[in-house]
Amino acid sequence: MDSTLIVFYSHTGVSRRVARLLADQQGWPVGEVHEKFALAGRGPLRCVLESVLRLHPRINYNGPNPADFRTVVLVSPVWAFSLSGPMRSFVHGHRDTLQHVAVLMTMGGAGASLAAREVAHILGRQPVLTAGITQKEVEDGAATQRVQEFADALRPGGNRRQPADTAWSPLAG
């Protein structure tokens, strides 16, 4: 069980791009969280309300069993400074079987640390590593280097102490 699994949820495609980039760089398998009842009219307001109210929408998970992996990297968008509802449902449903969890949040500009705290609250323990990547970094290609650094920090003996001017936060490890 020295393996790593990437689990992502993506509403707009940004988190999907980050998860695929991480998978392509590292060769780690990927699982995807889907909303069970994806509504055609699901817009930004509904996503924000879901996050603010800390709702747990029904989901489907397509991918390898997370319990079979030593580390699970969660890739999710930040909505209204909160964890996305579908990822909240995934973490809540799997919290007893997730061994080591790392969190890689995608965001418009801020909120990754608050969303990571929400993951910690659900799990009852701190993630081994957290980071936030902005949509702009994904679009302009800067995310490539940051995602590689995140993966390097997860490896045994990796440097989980990141420079203060980045959005990285080694919470435990």
PDB file of C-alpha atoms in Angstrom, residues 72-152:
ATOM      1  CA  VAL A  72      -5.195   9.830  -1.609  1.00  0.00           C
ATOM      2  CA  VAL A  73      -4.779  13.245  -3.229  1.00  0.00           C
ATOM      3  CA  LEU A  74      -8.046  15.173  -3.330  1.00  0.00           C
ATOM      4  CA  VAL A  75      -8.340  17.722  -6.147  1.00  0.00           C
ATOM      5  CA  SER A  76     -11.373  19.952  -5.830  1.00  0.00           C
ATOM      6  CA  PRO A  77     -12.564  23.468  -6.515  1.00  0.00           C
ATOM      7  CA  VAL A  78     -13.089  25.984  -3.748  1.00  0.00           C
ATOM      8  CA  TRP A  79     -16.609  27.396  -3.724  1.00  0.00           C
ATOM      9  CA  ALA A  80     -17.344  30.423  -1.521  1.00  0.00           C
ATOM     10  CA  PHE A  81     -14.223  29.725   0.583  1.00  0.00           C
ATOM     11  CA  SER A  82     -15.486  26.175   1.189  1.00  0.00           C
ATOM     12  CA  LEU A  83     -14.954  22.673  -0.096  1.00  0.00           C
ATOM     13  CA  SER A  84     -17.149  21.817  -3.074  1.00  0.00           C
ATOM     14  CA  GLY A  85     -20.261  19.902  -2.070  1.00  0.00           C
ATOM     15  CA  PRO A  86     -19.558  16.773  -4.125  1.00  0.00           C
ATOM     16  CA  MET A  87     -16.024  16.452  -2.686  1.00  0.00           C
ATOM     17  CA  ARG A  88     -17.435  17.056   0.796  1.00  0.00           C
ATOM     18  CA  SER A  89     -19.756  14.090   0.206  1.00  0.00           C
ATOM     19  CA  PHE A  90     -16.843  11.928  -0.979  1.00  0.00           C
ATOM     20  CA  VAL A  91     -14.618  12.751   2.001  1.00  0.00           C
ATOM     21  CA  HIS A  92     -17.462  12.201   4.440  1.00  0.00           C
ATOM     22  CA  GLY A  93     -18.348   8.860   2.868  1.00  0.00           C
ATOM     23  CA  HIS A  94     -14.762   7.573   2.812  1.00  0.00           C
ATOM     24  CA  ARG A  95     -13.280   9.213   5.912  1.00  0.00           C
ATOM     25  CA  ASP A  96     -12.882   5.938   7.803  1.00  0.00           C
ATOM     26  CA  THR A  97     -10.907   4.249   5.026  1.00  0.00           C
ATOM     27  CA  LEU A  98      -8.651   7.103   3.878  1.00  0.00           C
ATOM     28  CA  GLN A  99      -5.178   6.630   5.332  1.00  0.00           C
ATOM     29  CA  HIS A 100      -3.120   9.644   4.286  1.00  0.00           C
ATOM     30  CA  VAL A 101      -4.851  12.525   2.551  1.00  0.00           C
ATOM     31  CA  ALA A 102      -3.280  15.381   0.603  1.00  0.00           C
ATOM     32  CA  VAL A 103      -5.403  18.261  -0.665  1.00  0.00           C
ATOM     33  CA  LEU A 104      -4.861  20.228  -3.863  1.00  0.00           C
ATOM     34  CA  MET A 105      -7.491  22.952  -4.269  1.00  0.00           C
ATOM     35  CA  THR A 106      -8.277  24.945  -7.391  1.00  0.00           C
ATOM     36  CA  MET A 107      -9.662  28.416  -6.893  1.00  0.00           C
ATOM     37  CA  GLY A 108     -10.375  31.748  -8.469  1.00  0.00           C
ATOM     38  CA  GLY A 109      -8.097  33.540  -6.056  1.00  0.00           C
ATOM     39  CA  ALA A 110      -8.448  32.473  -2.416  1.00  0.00           C
ATOM     40  CA  GLY A 111      -9.996  30.034   0.004  1.00  0.00           C
ATOM     41  CA  ALA A 112      -7.817  26.922  -0.302  1.00  0.00           C
ATOM     42  CA  SER A 113      -6.751  26.971   3.347  1.00  0.00           C
ATOM     43  CA  LEU A 114     -10.360  27.194   4.550  1.00  0.00           C
ATOM     44  CA  ALA A 115     -11.427  24.336   2.286  1.00  0.00           C
ATOM     45  CA  ALA A 116      -8.468  22.267   3.525  1.00  0.00           C
ATOM     46  CA  ARG A 117      -9.535  22.945   7.110  1.00  0.00           C
ATOM     47  CA  GLU A 118     -12.956  21.622   6.215  1.00  0.00           C
ATOM     48  CA  VAL A 119     -11.357  18.396   4.959  1.00  0.00           C
ATOM     49  CA  ALA A 120      -9.421  18.159   8.234  1.00  0.00           C
ATOM     50  CA  HIS A 121     -12.622  18.663  10.214  1.00  0.00           C
ATOM     51  CA  ILE A 122     -14.437  15.911   8.298  1.00  0.00           C
ATOM     52  CA  LEU A 123     -11.497  13.507   8.627  1.00  0.00           C
ATOM     53  CA  GLY A 124     -10.804  14.339  12.255  1.00  0.00           C
ATOM     54  CA  ARG A 125      -7.121  14.813  11.407  1.00  0.00           C
ATOM     55  CA  GLN A 126      -4.933  17.074   9.318  1.00  0.00           C
ATOM     56  CA  PRO A 127      -4.090  16.309   5.686  1.00  0.00           C
ATOM     57  CA  VAL A 128      -0.415  15.489   5.142  1.00  0.00           C
ATOM     58  CA  LEU A 129      -0.078  18.327   2.631  1.00  0.00           C
ATOM     59  CA  THR A 130      -2.312  21.051   1.247  1.00  0.00           C
ATOM     60  CA  ALA A 131      -1.954  23.466  -1.642  1.00  0.00           C
ATOM     61  CA  GLY A 132      -3.983  25.886  -3.680  1.00  0.00           C
ATOM     62  CA  ILE A 133      -3.623  26.589  -7.378  1.00  0.00           C
ATOM     63  CA  THR A 134      -5.461  29.409  -9.068  1.00  0.00           C
ATOM     64  CA  GLN A 135      -7.414  29.101 -12.266  1.00  0.00           C
ATOM     65  CA  LYS A 136      -5.040  31.671 -13.769  1.00  0.00           C
ATOM     66  CA  GLU A 137      -2.040  29.420 -13.001  1.00  0.00           C
ATOM     67  CA  VAL A 138      -3.779  26.544 -14.746  1.00  0.00           C
ATOM     68  CA  GLU A 139      -4.593  28.670 -17.778  1.00  0.00           C
ATOM     69  CA  ASP A 140      -1.147  30.234 -18.152  1.00  0.00           C
ATOM     70  CA  GLY A 141       0.798  27.000 -17.550  1.00  0.00           C
ATOM     71  CA  ALA A 142       2.352  27.968 -14.213  1.00  0.00           C
ATOM     72  CA  ALA A 143       0.485  25.089 -12.577  1.00  0.00           C
ATOM     73  CA  THR A 144       2.754  22.532 -14.256  1.00  0.00           C
ATOM     74  CA  GLN A 145       5.729  23.342 -12.017  1.00  0.00           C
ATOM     75  CA  ARG A 146       3.572  23.786  -8.899  1.00  0.00           C
ATOM     76  CA  VAL A 147       1.879  20.422  -9.394  1.00  0.00           C
ATOM     77  CA  GLN A 148       5.286  18.742  -9.788  1.00  0.00           C
ATOM     78  CA  GLU A 149       6.520  20.381  -6.572  1.00  0.00           C
ATOM     79  CA  PHE A 150       3.380  19.200  -4.781  1.00  0.00           C
ATOM     80  CA  ALA A 151       3.996  15.620  -5.940  1.00  0.00           C
ATOM     81  CA  ASP A 152       7.670  15.813  -4.943  1.00  0.00           C
TER      82      ASP A 152
END
